[in-house]
mmCIF file of C-alpha atoms in Angstrom:
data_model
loop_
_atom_site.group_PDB
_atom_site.id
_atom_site.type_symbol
_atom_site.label_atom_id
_atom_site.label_comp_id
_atom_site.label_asym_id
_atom_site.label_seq_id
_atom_site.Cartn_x
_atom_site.Cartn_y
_atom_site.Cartn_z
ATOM 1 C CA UNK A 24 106.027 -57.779 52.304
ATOM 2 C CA UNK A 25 105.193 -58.161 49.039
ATOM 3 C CA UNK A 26 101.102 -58.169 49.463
ATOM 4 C CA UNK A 27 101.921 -54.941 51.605
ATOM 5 C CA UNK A 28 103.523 -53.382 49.120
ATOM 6 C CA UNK A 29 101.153 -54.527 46.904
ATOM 7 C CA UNK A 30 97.918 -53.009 48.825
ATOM 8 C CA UNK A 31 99.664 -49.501 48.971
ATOM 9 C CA UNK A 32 100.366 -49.259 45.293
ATOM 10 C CA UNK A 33 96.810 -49.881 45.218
ATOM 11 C CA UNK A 34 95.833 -47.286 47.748
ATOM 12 C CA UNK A 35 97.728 -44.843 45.916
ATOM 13 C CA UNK A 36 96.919 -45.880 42.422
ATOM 14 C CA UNK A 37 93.034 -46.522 42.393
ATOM 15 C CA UNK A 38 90.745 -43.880 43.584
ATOM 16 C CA UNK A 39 88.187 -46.422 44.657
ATOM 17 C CA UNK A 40 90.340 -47.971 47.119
ATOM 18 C CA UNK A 41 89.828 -45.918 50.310
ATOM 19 C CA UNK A 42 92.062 -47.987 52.859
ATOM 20 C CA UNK A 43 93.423 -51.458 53.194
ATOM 21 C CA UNK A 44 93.949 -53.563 56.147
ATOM 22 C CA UNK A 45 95.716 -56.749 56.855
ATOM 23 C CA UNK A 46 95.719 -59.152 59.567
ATOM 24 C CA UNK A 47 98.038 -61.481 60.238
ATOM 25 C CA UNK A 48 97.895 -63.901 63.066
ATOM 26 C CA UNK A 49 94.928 -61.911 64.729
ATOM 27 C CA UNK A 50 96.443 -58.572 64.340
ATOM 28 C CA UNK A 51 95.268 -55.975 61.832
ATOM 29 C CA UNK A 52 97.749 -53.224 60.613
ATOM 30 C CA UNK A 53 96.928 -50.331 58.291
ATOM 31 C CA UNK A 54 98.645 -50.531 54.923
ATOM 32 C CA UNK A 55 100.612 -47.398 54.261
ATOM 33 C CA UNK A 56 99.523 -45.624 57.582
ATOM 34 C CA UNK A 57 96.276 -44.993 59.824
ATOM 35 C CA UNK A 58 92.976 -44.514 58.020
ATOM 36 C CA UNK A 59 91.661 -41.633 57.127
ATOM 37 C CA UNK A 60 88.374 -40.558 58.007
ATOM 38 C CA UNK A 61 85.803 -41.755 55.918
ATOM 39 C CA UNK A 62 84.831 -39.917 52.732
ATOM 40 C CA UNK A 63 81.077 -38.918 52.913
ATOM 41 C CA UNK A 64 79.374 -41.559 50.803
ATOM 42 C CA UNK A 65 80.935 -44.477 53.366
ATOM 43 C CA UNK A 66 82.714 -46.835 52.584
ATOM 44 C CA UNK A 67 82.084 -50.891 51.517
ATOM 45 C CA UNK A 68 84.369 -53.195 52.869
ATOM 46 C CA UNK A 69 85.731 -56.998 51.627
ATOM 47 C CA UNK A 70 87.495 -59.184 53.342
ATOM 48 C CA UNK A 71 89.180 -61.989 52.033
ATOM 49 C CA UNK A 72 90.654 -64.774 54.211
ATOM 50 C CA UNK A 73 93.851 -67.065 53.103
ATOM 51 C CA UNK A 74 96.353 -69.655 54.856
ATOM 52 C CA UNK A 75 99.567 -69.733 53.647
ATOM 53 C CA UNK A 76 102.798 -70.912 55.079
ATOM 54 C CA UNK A 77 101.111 -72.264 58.071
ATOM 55 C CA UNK A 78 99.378 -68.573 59.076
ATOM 56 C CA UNK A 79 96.342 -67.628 58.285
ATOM 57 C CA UNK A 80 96.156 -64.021 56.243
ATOM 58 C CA UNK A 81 93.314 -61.598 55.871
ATOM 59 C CA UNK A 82 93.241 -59.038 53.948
ATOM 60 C CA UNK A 83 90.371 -56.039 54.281
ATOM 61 C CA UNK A 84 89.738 -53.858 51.882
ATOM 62 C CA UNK A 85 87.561 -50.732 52.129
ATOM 63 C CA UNK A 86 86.386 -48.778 49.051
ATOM 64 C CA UNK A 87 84.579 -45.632 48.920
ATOM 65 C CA UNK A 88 81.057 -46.324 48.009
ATOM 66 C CA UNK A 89 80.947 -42.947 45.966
ATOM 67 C CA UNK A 90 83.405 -43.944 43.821
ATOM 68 C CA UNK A 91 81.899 -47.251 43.472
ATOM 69 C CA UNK A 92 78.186 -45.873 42.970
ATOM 70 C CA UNK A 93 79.482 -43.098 40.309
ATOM 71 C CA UNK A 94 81.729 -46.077 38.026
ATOM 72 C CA UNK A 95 78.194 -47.734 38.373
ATOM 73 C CA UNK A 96 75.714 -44.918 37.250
ATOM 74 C CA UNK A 97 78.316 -43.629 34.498
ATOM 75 C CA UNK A 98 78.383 -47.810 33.383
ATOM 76 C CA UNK A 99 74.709 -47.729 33.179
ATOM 77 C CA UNK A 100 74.785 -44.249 31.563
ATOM 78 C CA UNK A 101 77.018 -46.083 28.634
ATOM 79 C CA UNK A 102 74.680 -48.996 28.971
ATOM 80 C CA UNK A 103 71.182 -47.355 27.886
ATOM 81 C CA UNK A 104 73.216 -45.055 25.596
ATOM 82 C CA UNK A 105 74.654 -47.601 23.552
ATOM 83 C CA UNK A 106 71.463 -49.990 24.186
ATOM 84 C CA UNK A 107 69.337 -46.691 22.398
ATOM 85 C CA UNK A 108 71.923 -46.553 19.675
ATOM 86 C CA UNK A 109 71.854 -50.049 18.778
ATOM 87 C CA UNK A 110 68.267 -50.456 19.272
ATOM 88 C CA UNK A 111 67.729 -46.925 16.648
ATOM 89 C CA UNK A 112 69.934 -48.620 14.531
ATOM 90 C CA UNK A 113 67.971 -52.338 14.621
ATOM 91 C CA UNK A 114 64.855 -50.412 13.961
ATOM 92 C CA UNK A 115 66.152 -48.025 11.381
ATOM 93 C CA UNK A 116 67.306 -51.425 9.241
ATOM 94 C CA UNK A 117 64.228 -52.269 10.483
ATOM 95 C CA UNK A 118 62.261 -50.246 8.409
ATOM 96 C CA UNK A 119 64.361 -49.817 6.095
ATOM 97 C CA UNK A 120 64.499 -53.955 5.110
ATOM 98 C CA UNK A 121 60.285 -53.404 5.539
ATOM 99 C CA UNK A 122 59.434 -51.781 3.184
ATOM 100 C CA UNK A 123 60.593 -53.404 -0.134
ATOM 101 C CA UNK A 124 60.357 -56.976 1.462
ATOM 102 C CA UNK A 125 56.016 -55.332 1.727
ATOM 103 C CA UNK A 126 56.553 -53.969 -1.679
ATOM 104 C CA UNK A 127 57.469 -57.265 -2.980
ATOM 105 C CA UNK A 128 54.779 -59.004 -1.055
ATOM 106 C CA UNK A 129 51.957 -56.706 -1.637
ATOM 107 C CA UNK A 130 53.006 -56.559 -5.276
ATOM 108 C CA UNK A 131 52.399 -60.308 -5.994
ATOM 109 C CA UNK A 132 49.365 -59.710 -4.901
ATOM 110 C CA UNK A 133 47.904 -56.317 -6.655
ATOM 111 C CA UNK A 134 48.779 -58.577 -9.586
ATOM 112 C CA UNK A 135 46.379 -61.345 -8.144
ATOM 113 C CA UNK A 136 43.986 -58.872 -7.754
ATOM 114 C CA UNK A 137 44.317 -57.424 -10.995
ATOM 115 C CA UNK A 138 43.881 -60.716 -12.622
ATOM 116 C CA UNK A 139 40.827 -61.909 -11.155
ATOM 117 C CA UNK A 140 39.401 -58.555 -11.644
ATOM 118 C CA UNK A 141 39.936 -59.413 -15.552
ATOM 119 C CA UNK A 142 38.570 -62.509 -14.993
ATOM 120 C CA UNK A 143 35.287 -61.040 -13.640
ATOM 121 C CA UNK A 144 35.103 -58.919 -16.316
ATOM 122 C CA UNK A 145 35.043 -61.994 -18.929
ATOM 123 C CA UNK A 146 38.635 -61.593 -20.153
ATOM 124 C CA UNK A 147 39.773 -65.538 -19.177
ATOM 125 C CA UNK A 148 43.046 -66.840 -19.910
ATOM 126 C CA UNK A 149 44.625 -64.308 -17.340
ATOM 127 C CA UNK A 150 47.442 -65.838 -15.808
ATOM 128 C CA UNK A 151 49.737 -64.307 -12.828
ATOM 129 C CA UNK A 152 53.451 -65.084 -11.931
ATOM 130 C CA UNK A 153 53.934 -67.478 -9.657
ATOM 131 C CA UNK A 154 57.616 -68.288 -8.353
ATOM 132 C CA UNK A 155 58.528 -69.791 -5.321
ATOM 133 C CA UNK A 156 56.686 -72.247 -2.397
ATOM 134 C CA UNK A 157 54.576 -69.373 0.525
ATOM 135 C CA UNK A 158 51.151 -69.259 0.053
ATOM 136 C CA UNK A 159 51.204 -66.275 -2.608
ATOM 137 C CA UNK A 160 52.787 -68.366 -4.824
ATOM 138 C CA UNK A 161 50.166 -70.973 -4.440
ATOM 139 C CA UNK A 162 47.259 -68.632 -4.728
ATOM 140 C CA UNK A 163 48.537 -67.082 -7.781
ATOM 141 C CA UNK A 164 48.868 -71.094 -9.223
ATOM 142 C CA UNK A 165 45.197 -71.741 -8.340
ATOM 143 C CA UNK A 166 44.029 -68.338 -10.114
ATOM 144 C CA UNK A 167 46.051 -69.697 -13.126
ATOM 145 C CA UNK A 168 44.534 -73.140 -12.829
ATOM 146 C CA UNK A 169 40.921 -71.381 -12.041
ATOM 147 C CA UNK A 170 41.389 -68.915 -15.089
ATOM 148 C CA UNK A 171 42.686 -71.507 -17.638
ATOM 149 C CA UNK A 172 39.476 -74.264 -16.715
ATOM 150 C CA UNK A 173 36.973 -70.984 -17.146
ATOM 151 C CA UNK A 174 38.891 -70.367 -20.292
ATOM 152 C CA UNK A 175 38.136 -74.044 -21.200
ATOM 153 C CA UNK A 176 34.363 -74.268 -20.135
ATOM 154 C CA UNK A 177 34.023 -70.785 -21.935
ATOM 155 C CA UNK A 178 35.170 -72.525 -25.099
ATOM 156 C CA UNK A 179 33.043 -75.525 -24.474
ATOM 157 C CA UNK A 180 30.182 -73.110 -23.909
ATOM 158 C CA UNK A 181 31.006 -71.813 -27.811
ATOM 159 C CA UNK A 182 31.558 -75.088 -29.013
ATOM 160 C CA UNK A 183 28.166 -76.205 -27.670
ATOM 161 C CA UNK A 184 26.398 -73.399 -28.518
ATOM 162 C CA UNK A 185 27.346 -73.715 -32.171
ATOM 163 C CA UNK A 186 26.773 -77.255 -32.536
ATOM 164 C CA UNK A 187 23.066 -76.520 -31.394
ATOM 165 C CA UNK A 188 22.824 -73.675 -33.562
ATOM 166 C CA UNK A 189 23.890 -75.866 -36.625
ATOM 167 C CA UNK A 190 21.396 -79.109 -35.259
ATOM 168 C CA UNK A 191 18.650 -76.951 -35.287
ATOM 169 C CA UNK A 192 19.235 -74.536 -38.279
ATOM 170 C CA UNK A 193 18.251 -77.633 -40.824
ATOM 171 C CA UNK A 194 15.195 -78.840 -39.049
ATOM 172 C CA UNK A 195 13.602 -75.299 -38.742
ATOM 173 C CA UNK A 196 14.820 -74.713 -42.519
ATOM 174 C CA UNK A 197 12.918 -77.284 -43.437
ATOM 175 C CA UNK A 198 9.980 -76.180 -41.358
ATOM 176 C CA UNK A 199 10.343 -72.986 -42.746
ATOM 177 C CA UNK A 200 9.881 -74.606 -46.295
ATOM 178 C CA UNK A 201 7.067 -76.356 -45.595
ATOM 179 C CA UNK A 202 5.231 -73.405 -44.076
ATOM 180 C CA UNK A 203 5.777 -71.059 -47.418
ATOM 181 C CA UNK A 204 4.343 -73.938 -49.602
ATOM 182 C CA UNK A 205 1.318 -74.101 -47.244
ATOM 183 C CA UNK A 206 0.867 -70.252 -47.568
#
C-alpha cells in the first residue's frame, strides 16, 4: 500500500511521470486509475523488478518523453550558457594576466637589446638586470659577462697601445737626432 500510494503522489506531483504500473504476482494494476492516452511526444517506460516478502514486485513507470526531452534541451541550454560565460570569463583573465606578464617579458629584453646596441656602438661596460633563473635572465648575465671582457680587452688594447707608443718614441727620438746632425 505504501509503494501505491507512493507512485500516485508521484503521478500527481511530477509532470514527467505520465502513468505508473505495478505488478504483483503476474498481475499489473494502474496506480491511481486507467491510463490515459498517451501525450503526443510518447512516452519512455522503466521497469524495475524486486522480491520482497516472498513475491516478486514490479514496478513500471512511464514518463512522457516531451517532458523528458524539454528538462534535457533547457539542461543543455544552461550548459553552453554557463560553459560561454565561464569560458568569456577564462579568456577575459586571459588577456587580461597577458599582457603585463608580455610587458614584463618583452621588457627584459628591449633592455638587452638596448645594451648590446651600446655595445656596438663602442660604449662597453653596459650591463643589464638580470634577476631570476629562465633563459632571459641568463642572456642578460652573458651580455654582462660579454660587455665587461670587451671592456677589459678595450683597456688592454689602450694599455698596449701606449706602451708601444712610449717603446718607440725614444728610439725614433734618437733617430731623429742623429738625422738633424747629419743635415
Amino acid at each position: 500500500l505504501m509503494l501505491l500510494d507512493a507512485l500516485a503522489a508521484l503521478v500527481v506531483q511530477r509532470d514527467e511521470v505520465h502513468h505508473a504500473r505495478v505488478r504483483v504476482n503476474d498481475r499489473f494494476e494502474d496506480v491511481g486509475g486507467a491510463a490515459p492516452p498517451p501525450p503526443p511526444g510518447g512516452l519512455r517506460e522503466e521497469l524495475i523488478e524486486v522480491e520482497a516478502a516472498g513475491s516478486k514486485v514490479a514496478v513500471a513507470v512511464q514518463f512522457s518523453a516531451e517532458v523528458l526531452d524539454k528538462r534535457l534541451r533547457d539542461a543543455l541550454e544552461a550548459t553552453t550558457r554557463n560553459a560561454l560565460r565561464v569560458g568569456g570569463l577564462v579568456l577575459l583573465a586571459g588577456l587580461l594576466f597577458s599582457f603585463p606578464l608580455g610587458r614584463m617579458m618583452t621588457g627584459r629584453i628591449v633592455a638587452i637589446e638596448e645594451a648590446l646596441y651600446q655595445i656596438g656602438q663602442g660604449k662597453l661596460g653596459q650591463e643589464v638586470p638580470a634577476q631570476g633563473s629562465d633563459e632571459v635572465a641568463r642572456l642578460a648575465r652573458g651580455v654582462n659577462r660579454m660587455s665587461a671582457q670587451l671592456k677589459e680587452l678595450e683597456q688592454m688594447k689602450r694599455t698596449f697601445v701606449a706602451s708601444v707608443t712610449h717603446e718607440l718614441r725614444s728610439p725614433l727620438g734618437a733617430i731623429e737626432a742623429y738625422v738633424k746632425e747629419m743635415i
